[in-house]
């Protein structure tokens, strides 16, 4: 059957026939201070787009709209679980951004400097992001749920000298202190971070004299300083953002002023059909790329109203989500399958009690949107009145790559598929050896050509960028996800090809978790994997081998969970912790995580001929059985929420 409408097919063909010309036409849709001398230059693995073009991401998100007479239109609605609400028009948001931009300059921040931001999804955090980009500095937002170890590591990798932080956030009615995490992180960095600006929300935050400033003191530094935007070449970085890697060290993906802007502005149109009259709500956090691209930058580039929400979506109850939709007359929603599964637990009654008639379309991403979750949203919550559409992308791509192109003309929905490659994005499925797979044949999803928005490097580590992305299967970009493309061109993702755990849409590398466990003096070896979880998508299953002289106890288990929480924050949810005498490893010493997964699923681990000691497989299986017995007996599972 014909599943691609003529417009989508024509756009895909135009992009295939003239890749550079296609993206040049897309780039003409955004304002430039100066247009490009050359569309594209590729010296594999490095590449650049729109060489010589000049722009500024913040200017196009704010100043451009104010100058065209859109200053009185609502730009940002910031809400939180405490019921507080703040609305800023484009003119008001620009004014606040200019104040912070001047203050950053007063603090000594200059073009190219890295500025850390450790704040929840609040108005000040978004203002700080925009102000940093405005002055040509580079922001690094760290999710305000990570622990001190993860915060310190990211600040160190970025070389940040300034940190903007909140002293607390709110989660399910509790005040969650953040300042102690900041202090613990900076204690390990030997003075690298010279100044800390603290958005004080409580009265008991300890401030370090000479280093820490409160928000008002910070703003006062802007007196006499310029708030003007910097003119940036299209390939100059606007921000860097950590994404998990297969080693213990996260990767800092780089996104630039011009190329990233073209990518997200185009896909906001093609994939989401975003328009200036939209009231847009992405339920993500600014600590993730979804928050960067579709809470902050793309909606503001389009000129619509974007909602930023801080707190738990189901606090004080599940009606919170539906109340926000009704009160703000939300037209477009971007959420995660995790959020959908969480709301499913409460049933449809809360949705029925609210007017959701303003909603025109719903998008999901962050992990696989399994058919039951899709069906619940599509048929029960929205009663088939609006489409619920899956799509796929990554931190590295900046914006959607695969989706159902709502803005160009919807295709038939295939539940469980992320959709088709969007125009301008050349996707293929290959074997690990680089052979192209046939229809429905599973393999590794790769990208065959760079596109605007694809990260051109890893901050400070171009060799790692080349090795992890362009050399695994030579000549193509290795996404790390496995999947298949059916005969109609729809892409079906089946999970990670490498060792990444996705918890409620948050990506955590196994090596990061194992490294956190190894910080405890009792741990000799640690191996972790993800196991399915009905709400979070995945949680962590851990297998721990202790050093001689240590014995497995409930107290030790609690200490180990606390160690991981301290390093990575509550996002690293441990589903269970099993003590074993050894880990299943290959003869070369590599941990065989597929054995863990087989044990957890109570399935045959398959060929174990390469395992160093096959007895460890049976021990892991026995540990799992013991853990299951403990759960059934009500003795606890060692989980962390």
Coordinates of C-alpha atoms in Angstrom, one line a residue:
X1 CA 0.0 0.0 0.0
X2 CA 1.1 3.6 -0.5
X3 CA 2.1 4.9 2.9
X4 CA 4.1 8.0 2.0
X5 CA 2.1 11.0 0.8
X6 CA 3.3 12.8 -2.3
X7 CA 4.7 15.8 -0.5
X8 CA 6.8 13.7 1.9
X9 CA 8.0 11.5 -1.0
X10 CA 8.9 14.6 -3.1
X11 CA 10.8 16.2 -0.2
X12 CA 12.7 12.9 0.5
X13 CA 13.6 12.6 -3.2
X14 CA 14.8 16.2 -3.4
X15 CA 17.0 15.6 -0.4
X16 CA 18.4 12.4 -1.9
X17 CA 19.1 14.1 -5.2
X18 CA 20.7 17.3 -3.9
X19 CA 21.6 16.9 -0.2
X20 CA 23.4 20.3 0.1
X21 CA 20.8 22.2 -1.9
X22 CA 18.0 20.7 0.2
X23 CA 19.5 21.9 3.4
X24 CA 20.5 25.3 1.9
X25 CA 16.8 25.9 1.1
X26 CA 15.9 24.9 4.7
X27 CA 18.5 27.3 6.1
X28 CA 17.0 30.2 4.1
X29 CA 13.9 29.9 6.4
X30 CA 15.8 31.4 9.4
X31 CA 17.3 34.9 9.7
X32 CA 21.1 35.4 9.2
X33 CA 23.3 38.4 9.9
X34 CA 25.4 37.1 7.0
X35 CA 24.7 34.2 4.7
X36 CA 27.2 31.4 3.9
X37 CA 30.1 31.2 1.5
X38 CA 29.8 27.4 1.3
X39 CA 27.0 25.1 2.2
X40 CA 28.9 22.1 3.4
X41 CA 32.5 20.9 3.9
X42 CA 33.3 17.3 4.9
X43 CA 36.7 16.1 5.9
X44 CA 35.7 12.8 7.5
X45 CA 34.9 12.5 10.3
X46 CA 34.7 16.3 10.8
X47 CA 32.3 18.5 8.9
X48 CA 30.9 22.0 8.8
X49 CA 27.7 23.5 7.5
X50 CA 27.0 27.0 6.2
X51 CA 30.6 28.1 6.4
X52 CA 31.0 31.8 6.9
X53 CA 27.4 32.4 7.8
X54 CA 26.8 34.6 10.9
X55 CA 23.9 34.3 13.4
X56 CA 23.2 34.1 17.2
X57 CA 20.9 31.5 18.6
X58 CA 19.5 33.8 21.4
X59 CA 19.0 36.7 19.0
X60 CA 16.8 34.6 16.7
X61 CA 14.9 33.2 19.6
X62 CA 14.1 36.6 21.2
X63 CA 15.3 39.8 19.6
X64 CA 14.1 38.8 16.1
X65 CA 10.5 38.4 17.4
X66 CA 10.5 41.6 19.4
X67 CA 11.7 43.5 16.4
X68 CA 9.0 42.0 14.2
X69 CA 6.3 43.2 16.7
X70 CA 5.8 39.9 18.6
X71 CA 7.1 41.3 21.9
X72 CA 3.7 41.2 23.7
X73 CA 3.1 37.5 22.9
X74 CA 3.7 35.0 25.7
X75 CA 7.0 33.3 25.3
X76 CA 7.4 31.3 28.5
X77 CA 5.0 29.9 31.0
X78 CA 6.9 28.5 34.0
X79 CA 4.9 26.3 36.4
X80 CA 5.8 24.0 39.2
X81 CA 4.2 21.4 41.4
X82 CA 3.7 23.9 44.2
X83 CA 1.1 25.7 42.0
X84 CA 3.4 28.7 41.3
X85 CA 3.1 30.2 37.8
X86 CA 5.1 32.8 35.9
X87 CA 4.4 34.2 32.4
X88 CA 7.0 36.1 30.4
X89 CA 6.3 37.7 27.0
X90 CA 9.0 37.8 24.4
X91 CA 9.9 41.4 25.4
X92 CA 10.0 40.5 29.1
X93 CA 12.0 37.4 28.5
X94 CA 14.5 39.3 26.4
X95 CA 14.8 41.9 29.2
X96 CA 15.6 39.3 31.8
X97 CA 18.1 37.6 29.4
X98 CA 19.8 40.9 28.8
X99 CA 20.2 41.5 32.6
X100 CA 21.8 38.0 33.0
X101 CA 24.0 38.5 29.9
X102 CA 25.3 41.7 31.3
X103 CA 25.9 40.1 34.7
X104 CA 27.8 37.2 33.1
X105 CA 30.1 39.7 31.4
X106 CA 30.4 41.5 34.8
X107 CA 31.5 38.2 36.3
X108 CA 34.2 37.9 33.7
X109 CA 32.6 35.4 31.3
X110 CA 33.8 35.9 27.8
X111 CA 33.1 34.4 24.3
X112 CA 34.0 30.7 24.3
X113 CA 34.0 30.3 28.1
X114 CA 32.0 27.4 29.5
X115 CA 29.3 28.1 32.0
X116 CA 27.8 25.3 34.1
X117 CA 24.1 25.4 34.9
X118 CA 22.9 23.1 37.7
X119 CA 19.2 24.1 38.0
X120 CA 15.8 22.5 37.7
X121 CA 13.4 23.4 34.9
X122 CA 12.6 27.0 36.1
X123 CA 12.5 30.4 34.4
X124 CA 15.9 31.4 35.7
X125 CA 17.6 28.3 34.2
X126 CA 16.1 29.0 30.8
X127 CA 17.1 32.7 31.1
X128 CA 20.7 31.6 32.0
X129 CA 20.9 29.3 29.0
X130 CA 19.8 32.0 26.6
X131 CA 22.0 34.7 28.2
X132 CA 25.1 32.4 27.9
X133 CA 24.4 31.8 24.2
X134 CA 23.8 35.5 23.7
X135 CA 27.3 36.5 24.8
X136 CA 29.0 33.7 22.8
X137 CA 29.8 31.6 25.9
X138 CA 29.0 27.9 25.9
X139 CA 26.5 26.5 28.4
X140 CA 26.7 23.0 30.0
X141 CA 23.4 22.1 31.7
X142 CA 23.7 19.3 34.2
X143 CA 20.5 17.6 35.1
X144 CA 19.6 18.7 38.7
X145 CA 19.0 15.1 39.8
X146 CA 22.5 14.0 39.3
X147 CA 24.8 13.6 42.3
X148 CA 28.0 15.4 43.1
X149 CA 30.2 12.9 41.3
X150 CA 28.4 13.3 38.0
X151 CA 28.2 17.0 38.4
X152 CA 32.0 17.3 39.1
X153 CA 32.9 15.0 36.2
X154 CA 30.9 17.0 33.7
X155 CA 32.2 20.4 34.9
X156 CA 35.8 19.1 34.8
X157 CA 35.4 17.7 31.3
X158 CA 33.9 21.0 30.1
X159 CA 36.5 23.2 31.9
X160 CA 33.8 25.4 33.3
X161 CA 35.0 28.2 35.6
X162 CA 31.5 29.5 36.5
X163 CA 28.5 27.6 37.8
X164 CA 24.9 28.9 38.0
X165 CA 22.9 26.7 40.5
X166 CA 19.7 26.6 42.5
X167 CA 20.0 25.8 46.1
X168 CA 16.9 23.5 46.0
X169 CA 14.2 22.1 43.9
X170 CA 10.8 20.4 44.7
X171 CA 9.8 16.8 44.1
X172 CA 6.6 15.2 45.2
X173 CA 6.0 17.8 47.9
X174 CA 9.6 17.6 49.3
X175 CA 12.3 20.2 49.2
X176 CA 15.3 18.6 47.6
X177 CA 18.6 20.4 48.6
X178 CA 21.0 21.0 45.7
X179 CA 23.6 23.3 47.3
X180 CA 25.2 20.5 49.3
X181 CA 25.6 18.6 46.1
X182 CA 27.3 21.6 44.5
X183 CA 29.6 22.1 47.4
X184 CA 30.6 18.4 47.4
X185 CA 31.2 18.4 43.7
X186 CA 33.4 21.6 43.8
X187 CA 35.4 20.2 46.7
X188 CA 36.9 17.7 44.3
X189 CA 37.8 20.2 41.5
X190 CA 40.6 22.1 43.3
X191 CA 39.3 25.5 42.6
X192 CA 38.5 25.0 38.9
X193 CA 35.1 26.6 39.4
X194 CA 35.9 30.1 40.6
X195 CA 32.5 31.6 41.0
X196 CA 29.1 30.1 41.9
X197 CA 25.9 32.0 41.4
X198 CA 23.1 30.6 43.7
X199 CA 19.4 31.1 43.0
X200 CA 18.3 30.9 46.7
X201 CA 14.9 29.4 47.3
X202 CA 15.4 28.4 51.0
X203 CA 16.8 30.3 54.0
X204 CA 19.4 27.8 55.1
X205 CA 21.8 27.6 52.2
X206 CA 25.4 27.8 53.2
X207 CA 27.3 30.3 51.1
X208 CA 31.1 30.2 50.7
X209 CA 32.5 33.7 51.0
X210 CA 34.5 34.9 48.0
X211 CA 33.1 32.2 45.7
X212 CA 29.3 32.2 46.1
X213 CA 27.0 35.0 45.0
X214 CA 23.2 35.1 45.4
X215 CA 21.1 36.0 42.3
X216 CA 20.6 39.6 43.2
X217 CA 24.4 40.2 43.9
X218 CA 25.1 38.5 40.5
X219 CA 22.6 40.8 38.6
X220 CA 24.2 43.8 40.2
X221 CA 27.5 42.9 38.5
X222 CA 25.8 43.8 35.2
X223 CA 25.9 47.6 35.9
X224 CA 27.8 49.3 33.1
X225 CA 28.2 46.0 31.1
X226 CA 26.9 45.4 27.6
X227 CA 23.9 43.1 27.1
X228 CA 24.4 43.0 23.3
X229 CA 24.5 39.7 21.4
X230 CA 27.7 38.4 19.9
X231 CA 27.8 37.7 16.2
X232 CA 28.7 34.0 15.9
X233 CA 29.8 32.0 12.9
X234 CA 27.4 29.2 12.1
X235 CA 29.7 26.4 13.5
X236 CA 30.7 28.1 16.7
X237 CA 29.4 26.1 19.8
X238 CA 26.3 27.3 21.6
X239 CA 26.2 24.5 24.1
X240 CA 27.7 21.2 25.1
X241 CA 25.6 18.4 26.7
X242 CA 26.7 15.1 28.2
X243 CA 25.4 11.9 26.9
X244 CA 26.4 8.5 28.2
X245 CA 29.2 6.5 26.6
X246 CA 30.4 2.9 26.8
X247 CA 33.2 3.9 29.1
X248 CA 32.9 5.5 32.5
X249 CA 33.4 8.9 31.1
X250 CA 30.3 10.6 29.5
X251 CA 30.6 12.3 26.1
X252 CA 30.0 16.0 25.7
X253 CA 28.2 16.5 22.5
X254 CA 28.7 19.9 20.8
X255 CA 25.8 21.9 19.2
X256 CA 26.4 25.2 17.4
X257 CA 24.7 28.4 16.8
X258 CA 23.9 28.0 13.1
X259 CA 23.8 24.4 12.2
X260 CA 21.9 23.2 15.2
X261 CA 19.4 26.1 14.7
X262 CA 18.7 25.0 11.1
X263 CA 18.2 21.4 12.3
X264 CA 15.8 22.0 15.1
X265 CA 13.9 24.8 13.3
X266 CA 13.3 22.6 10.3
X267 CA 12.2 19.6 12.3
X268 CA 10.0 21.7 14.5
X269 CA 8.1 22.4 11.3
X270 CA 8.3 19.1 9.5
X271 CA 7.9 16.7 12.4
X272 CA 5.9 18.7 14.9
X273 CA 4.0 21.2 12.7
X274 CA 5.0 23.9 15.2
X275 CA 3.5 27.3 14.6
X276 CA 3.6 30.7 16.3
X277 CA 0.1 30.3 17.7
X278 CA 0.9 27.1 19.5
X279 CA 0.9 26.6 23.2
X280 CA 3.5 24.0 23.3
X281 CA 4.4 21.7 26.3
X282 CA 7.3 19.4 26.4
X283 CA 7.2 17.6 29.7
X284 CA 11.0 16.9 29.7
X285 CA 13.7 18.5 31.9
X286 CA 16.2 21.1 30.6
X287 CA 19.0 18.8 31.7
X288 CA 18.3 16.7 28.6
X289 CA 18.5 17.4 24.9
X290 CA 14.7 17.4 24.6
X291 CA 14.6 20.2 27.1
X292 CA 17.2 22.2 25.2
X293 CA 15.7 21.7 21.8
X294 CA 11.9 21.6 22.5
X295 CA 11.4 23.4 25.8
X296 CA 13.8 26.2 25.0
X297 CA 15.2 26.8 21.6
X298 CA 12.9 25.4 18.9
X299 CA 9.6 26.8 20.3
X300 CA 11.2 30.3 20.8
X301 CA 12.7 30.2 17.3
X302 CA 9.3 29.5 15.9
X303 CA 7.7 32.2 18.1
X304 CA 5.2 30.2 20.0
X305 CA 4.5 29.9 23.7
X306 CA 6.5 27.2 25.6
X307 CA 5.6 25.7 28.9
X308 CA 8.3 24.7 31.4
X309 CA 7.3 22.5 34.4
X310 CA 9.3 21.8 37.5
X311 CA 8.4 18.9 39.7
X312 CA 6.7 15.5 39.5
X313 CA 4.0 15.3 36.8
X314 CA 1.7 13.3 39.2
X315 CA 2.0 15.6 42.2
X316 CA -0.1 16.4 44.1
X317 CA -2.0 13.9 41.8
X318 CA -2.4 12.7 38.2
X319 CA -4.8 15.5 37.6
X320 CA -1.8 17.9 37.4
X321 CA -1.0 17.0 33.8
X322 CA -4.6 17.4 32.6
X323 CA -5.0 20.6 34.6
X324 CA -2.0 22.3 32.9
X325 CA -3.4 21.3 29.5
X326 CA -6.8 22.6 30.3
X327 CA -5.8 25.9 32.0
X328 CA -3.2 26.8 29.3
X329 CA -5.2 25.5 26.3
X330 CA -2.2 23.5 25.2
X331 CA -2.2 22.6 21.5
X332 CA 1.0 20.4 21.2
X333 CA 2.4 18.0 23.7
X334 CA 5.8 16.2 23.7
X335 CA 6.1 13.6 26.4
X336 CA 7.8 10.3 27.1
X337 CA 6.5 6.7 27.2
X338 CA 7.6 6.7 30.8
X339 CA 5.2 9.5 31.6
X340 CA 2.5 7.7 29.7
X341 CA 3.0 4.5 31.6
X342 CA 3.0 6.5 34.9
X343 CA -0.4 8.1 34.0
X344 CA -1.8 4.7 32.9
X345 CA -1.5 3.5 36.5
X346 CA -4.1 6.1 37.5
X347 CA -6.6 5.2 34.8
X348 CA -8.5 7.5 32.6
X349 CA -10.8 9.1 35.2
X350 CA -8.4 12.1 35.8
X351 CA -8.3 12.8 32.1
X352 CA -12.1 12.6 31.8
X353 CA -12.5 15.3 34.4
X354 CA -10.7 17.9 32.3
X355 CA -11.2 19.6 29.0
X356 CA -8.5 18.4 26.6
X357 CA -10.2 19.7 23.5
X358 CA -7.4 22.3 22.7
X359 CA -4.8 19.5 22.0
X360 CA -4.1 19.0 18.3
X361 CA -1.3 16.4 18.5
X362 CA 0.8 14.4 20.9
X363 CA 4.4 13.2 20.4
X364 CA 6.4 10.7 22.3
X365 CA 10.1 10.0 22.4
X366 CA 13.0 9.1 24.7
X367 CA 12.6 5.3 24.5
X368 CA 10.4 2.9 22.7
X369 CA 6.7 3.8 22.7
X370 CA 5.3 0.3 23.3
X371 CA 1.9 -0.4 21.6
X372 CA -0.1 -0.6 24.9
X373 CA 1.1 2.8 26.0
X374 CA 0.3 4.2 22.5
X375 CA -3.1 2.7 22.5
X376 CA -4.0 4.0 25.9
X377 CA -3.1 7.6 24.9
X378 CA -4.5 7.4 21.4
X379 CA -7.8 5.6 22.2
X380 CA -8.6 6.1 25.9
X381 CA -7.2 9.5 26.8
X382 CA -7.7 11.3 23.5
X383 CA -10.4 9.0 22.2
X384 CA -8.9 8.9 18.7
X385 CA -9.6 12.6 18.3
X386 CA -5.9 13.6 17.8
X387 CA -2.8 11.6 16.6
X388 CA -0.3 10.2 19.1
X389 CA 3.0 10.0 17.2
X390 CA 6.3 8.3 18.0
X391 CA 9.6 9.5 16.8
X392 CA 13.3 8.9 17.4
X393 CA 16.5 11.0 17.9
X394 CA 19.4 11.3 20.2
X395 CA 21.5 13.9 22.1
X396 CA 24.0 13.8 19.3
X397 CA 21.4 14.6 16.6
X398 CA 20.0 17.6 18.3
X399 CA 16.5 17.0 17.0
X400 CA 14.3 14.3 15.3
X401 CA 15.6 12.0 12.6
X402 CA 12.8 9.5 12.3
X403 CA 9.2 10.4 12.8
X404 CA 5.7 10.8 11.3
X405 CA 6.0 14.1 9.5
X406 CA 2.9 15.9 10.9
X407 CA 3.9 19.2 9.5
X408 CA 4.2 17.9 5.9
X409 CA 1.3 15.5 6.0
X410 CA 0.7 12.6 8.4
X411 CA 1.3 9.0 7.4
X412 CA -0.6 6.0 8.6
X413 CA 0.4 5.2 12.2
X414 CA 2.1 1.8 12.8
X415 CA 2.1 1.3 16.6
X416 CA 5.6 0.3 17.7
X417 CA 7.3 2.0 14.8
X418 CA 9.0 5.4 15.2
X419 CA 7.9 6.4 11.7
X420 CA 10.0 7.1 8.6
X421 CA 13.3 8.9 8.1
X422 CA 12.5 12.6 7.8
X423 CA 13.5 14.4 4.6
X424 CA 17.2 15.2 4.6
X425 CA 18.1 12.4 6.9
X426 CA 19.7 9.4 5.2
X427 CA 19.2 6.3 7.4
X428 CA 20.1 2.7 6.8
X429 CA 20.3 -0.6 8.7
X430 CA 23.6 -2.5 8.4
X431 CA 25.3 -5.5 9.9
X432 CA 28.3 -4.8 12.2
X433 CA 30.4 -5.6 9.2
X434 CA 28.8 -2.8 7.1
X435 CA 26.5 -4.9 4.9
X436 CA 23.2 -3.3 4.1
X437 CA 20.3 -5.2 5.7
X438 CA 17.1 -6.1 3.7
X439 CA 13.5 -5.2 4.7
X440 CA 12.6 -6.3 8.2
X441 CA 16.2 -7.6 8.7
X442 CA 17.5 -6.4 12.1
X443 CA 20.8 -4.7 12.4
X444 CA 22.5 -1.5 13.5
X445 CA 20.8 1.8 12.6
X446 CA 23.3 4.1 10.9
X447 CA 23.2 7.6 9.3
X448 CA 24.8 7.8 5.9
X449 CA 25.5 11.5 5.6
X450 CA 25.9 14.4 8.1
X451 CA 23.0 16.8 8.5
X452 CA 22.6 20.2 10.2
X453 CA 22.2 19.5 13.9
X454 CA 24.3 16.4 14.1
X455 CA 27.1 16.9 16.6
X456 CA 30.4 17.4 14.7
X457 CA 32.7 16.4 17.6
X458 CA 32.9 15.5 21.2
X459 CA 34.2 18.4 23.4
X460 CA 37.9 17.9 24.0
X461 CA 38.0 14.4 22.5
X462 CA 37.8 14.4 18.7
X463 CA 39.6 11.0 18.5
X464 CA 36.8 9.4 20.7
X465 CA 34.3 11.0 18.4
X466 CA 35.9 9.4 15.4
X467 CA 36.2 6.0 17.0
X468 CA 32.8 5.7 18.6
X469 CA 30.7 7.2 15.7
X470 CA 32.5 7.0 12.4
X471 CA 34.9 4.0 12.6
X472 CA 32.7 1.3 14.1
X473 CA 31.2 0.8 10.7
X474 CA 33.5 2.8 8.4
X475 CA 32.0 5.6 6.3
X476 CA 28.7 5.9 8.2
X477 CA 27.6 7.4 11.5
X478 CA 27.0 4.6 14.1
X479 CA 23.9 5.5 16.2
X480 CA 24.3 2.7 18.7
X481 CA 20.7 1.6 18.3
X482 CA 19.5 -1.6 16.7
X483 CA 16.4 -1.9 14.5
X484 CA 15.0 -2.7 11.1
X485 CA 13.3 -0.9 8.3
X486 CA 10.2 -2.5 6.8
X487 CA 9.2 -2.6 3.1
X488 CA 7.1 0.6 3.6
X489 CA 10.2 2.5 4.9
X490 CA 9.1 2.5 8.5
X491 CA 11.8 2.2 11.1
X492 CA 11.4 -0.3 14.0
X493 CA 13.8 0.3 16.9
X494 CA 14.6 -2.6 19.3
X495 CA 16.9 -1.0 21.8
X496 CA 20.6 -0.2 22.3
X497 CA 23.3 -2.0 20.5
X498 CA 25.7 -0.9 23.1
X499 CA 25.5 -0.9 26.9
X500 CA 23.2 2.0 27.8
X501 CA 20.4 1.9 30.3
X502 CA 17.4 4.1 29.8
X503 CA 15.6 5.0 33.1
X504 CA 12.5 7.1 32.6
X505 CA 14.0 8.4 29.3
X506 CA 17.4 9.2 31.0
X507 CA 20.4 7.5 29.5
X508 CA 23.0 6.2 31.9
X509 CA 26.0 4.2 30.8
X510 CA 26.7 0.9 32.5
X511 CA 30.3 1.9 33.0
X512 CA 29.2 5.0 34.9
X513 CA 27.1 3.0 37.3
X514 CA 29.8 0.3 37.7
X515 CA 32.3 3.0 38.4
X516 CA 30.1 4.5 41.1
X517 CA 29.8 1.1 42.8
X518 CA 33.6 0.7 42.7
X519 CA 34.1 3.9 44.7
X520 CA 33.0 1.9 47.8
X521 CA 36.0 0.2 49.4
X522 CA 34.2 -3.2 49.7
X523 CA 33.6 -3.6 46.0
X524 CA 36.0 -5.7 44.0
X525 CA 34.0 -5.9 40.8
X526 CA 30.6 -4.6 39.7
X527 CA 28.5 -5.4 36.7
X528 CA 25.2 -3.9 35.8
X529 CA 22.5 -4.1 33.1
X530 CA 19.0 -2.8 32.6
X531 CA 15.9 -4.8 33.2
X532 CA 12.5 -3.9 32.0
X533 CA 10.3 -1.8 34.3
X534 CA 6.6 -1.2 33.7
X535 CA 6.9 2.5 34.6
X536 CA 10.4 3.7 34.1
X537 CA 11.2 1.6 31.0
X538 CA 14.3 0.2 32.6
X539 CA 15.9 0.1 36.0
X540 CA 19.4 -1.2 37.0
X541 CA 20.1 -4.7 38.0
X542 CA 23.5 -4.9 39.8
X543 CA 25.8 -7.8 40.4
X544 CA 28.5 -7.1 43.0
X545 CA 31.6 -9.1 43.9
X546 CA 33.2 -8.1 47.3
X547 CA 36.8 -7.9 48.3
X548 CA 38.1 -10.5 50.8
X549 CA 37.1 -9.7 54.3
X550 CA 33.8 -8.2 53.4
X551 CA 30.5 -10.0 53.9
X552 CA 27.2 -9.3 52.2
X553 CA 24.8 -7.6 54.6
X554 CA 21.7 -5.4 54.4
X555 CA 23.8 -2.6 55.9
X556 CA 26.4 -2.9 53.2
X557 CA 23.7 -3.1 50.5
X558 CA 22.3 0.2 51.8
X559 CA 25.8 1.8 51.8
X560 CA 26.3 0.7 48.2
X561 CA 23.0 2.1 47.1
X562 CA 23.9 5.4 48.9
X563 CA 27.2 5.5 47.0
X564 CA 25.6 5.3 43.6
X565 CA 23.0 7.8 44.6
X566 CA 25.7 10.2 45.8
X567 CA 27.6 9.8 42.5
X568 CA 24.8 9.8 40.0
X569 CA 21.7 11.0 41.9
X570 CA 18.3 9.4 42.2
X571 CA 18.0 9.0 38.4
X572 CA 20.1 5.9 38.8
X573 CA 17.3 3.6 40.1
X574 CA 18.6 0.3 41.3
X575 CA 16.0 -2.4 40.8
X576 CA 18.0 -5.0 42.7
X577 CA 21.4 -5.7 44.0
X578 CA 22.9 -9.2 44.0
X579 CA 26.0 -10.2 45.8
X580 CA 28.0 -12.8 43.8
X581 CA 31.5 -14.3 44.2
X582 CA 32.5 -13.5 40.6
X583 CA 31.2 -12.0 37.4
X584 CA 30.6 -13.8 34.1
X585 CA 33.4 -12.5 31.9
X586 CA 35.0 -13.5 28.6
X587 CA 38.6 -14.8 28.6
X588 CA 39.7 -11.3 27.6
X589 CA 38.1 -9.9 30.8
X590 CA 35.0 -8.3 29.3
X591 CA 31.9 -8.6 31.4
X592 CA 29.1 -10.5 29.6
X593 CA 26.1 -8.5 30.3
X594 CA 23.9 -10.7 28.1
X595 CA 24.3 -13.3 30.8
X596 CA 22.9 -10.9 33.4
X597 CA 20.0 -10.1 31.1
X598 CA 19.4 -13.8 30.6
X599 CA 19.4 -14.5 34.3
X600 CA 17.0 -11.6 35.0
X601 CA 14.6 -12.8 32.3
X602 CA 15.0 -16.4 33.5
X603 CA 16.1 -17.4 30.0
X604 CA 18.9 -19.6 28.8
X605 CA 22.0 -17.4 28.4
X606 CA 22.9 -19.2 25.2
X607 CA 26.5 -19.9 24.2
X608 CA 28.8 -19.4 27.3
X609 CA 31.9 -21.0 25.8
X610 CA 33.7 -17.7 26.0
X611 CA 32.9 -17.1 29.7
X612 CA 36.0 -17.3 32.0
X613 CA 34.2 -19.3 34.6
X614 CA 30.8 -20.8 33.7
X615 CA 30.0 -21.4 37.4
X616 CA 29.5 -17.7 37.8
X617 CA 26.5 -17.9 35.5
X618 CA 24.8 -20.4 37.8
X619 CA 25.8 -18.3 40.8
X620 CA 24.2 -15.2 39.2
X621 CA 21.1 -17.3 38.4
X622 CA 21.0 -18.5 42.0
X623 CA 21.4 -14.9 43.3
X624 CA 18.4 -13.9 41.2
X625 CA 16.3 -16.7 42.5
X626 CA 17.2 -15.7 46.1
X627 CA 16.3 -12.0 45.3
X628 CA 13.0 -13.1 43.9
X629 CA 12.3 -15.1 47.0
X630 CA 13.1 -12.1 49.2
X631 CA 10.7 -9.9 47.3
X632 CA 7.9 -12.4 47.6
X633 CA 8.7 -12.8 51.3
X634 CA 8.4 -9.1 51.8
X635 CA 12.0 -8.7 52.9
X636 CA 12.8 -5.9 50.4
X637 CA 14.5 -5.8 47.1
X638 CA 17.2 -3.2 47.8
X639 CA 15.6 -0.8 45.4
X640 CA 16.2 3.0 45.4
X641 CA 13.4 5.3 44.2

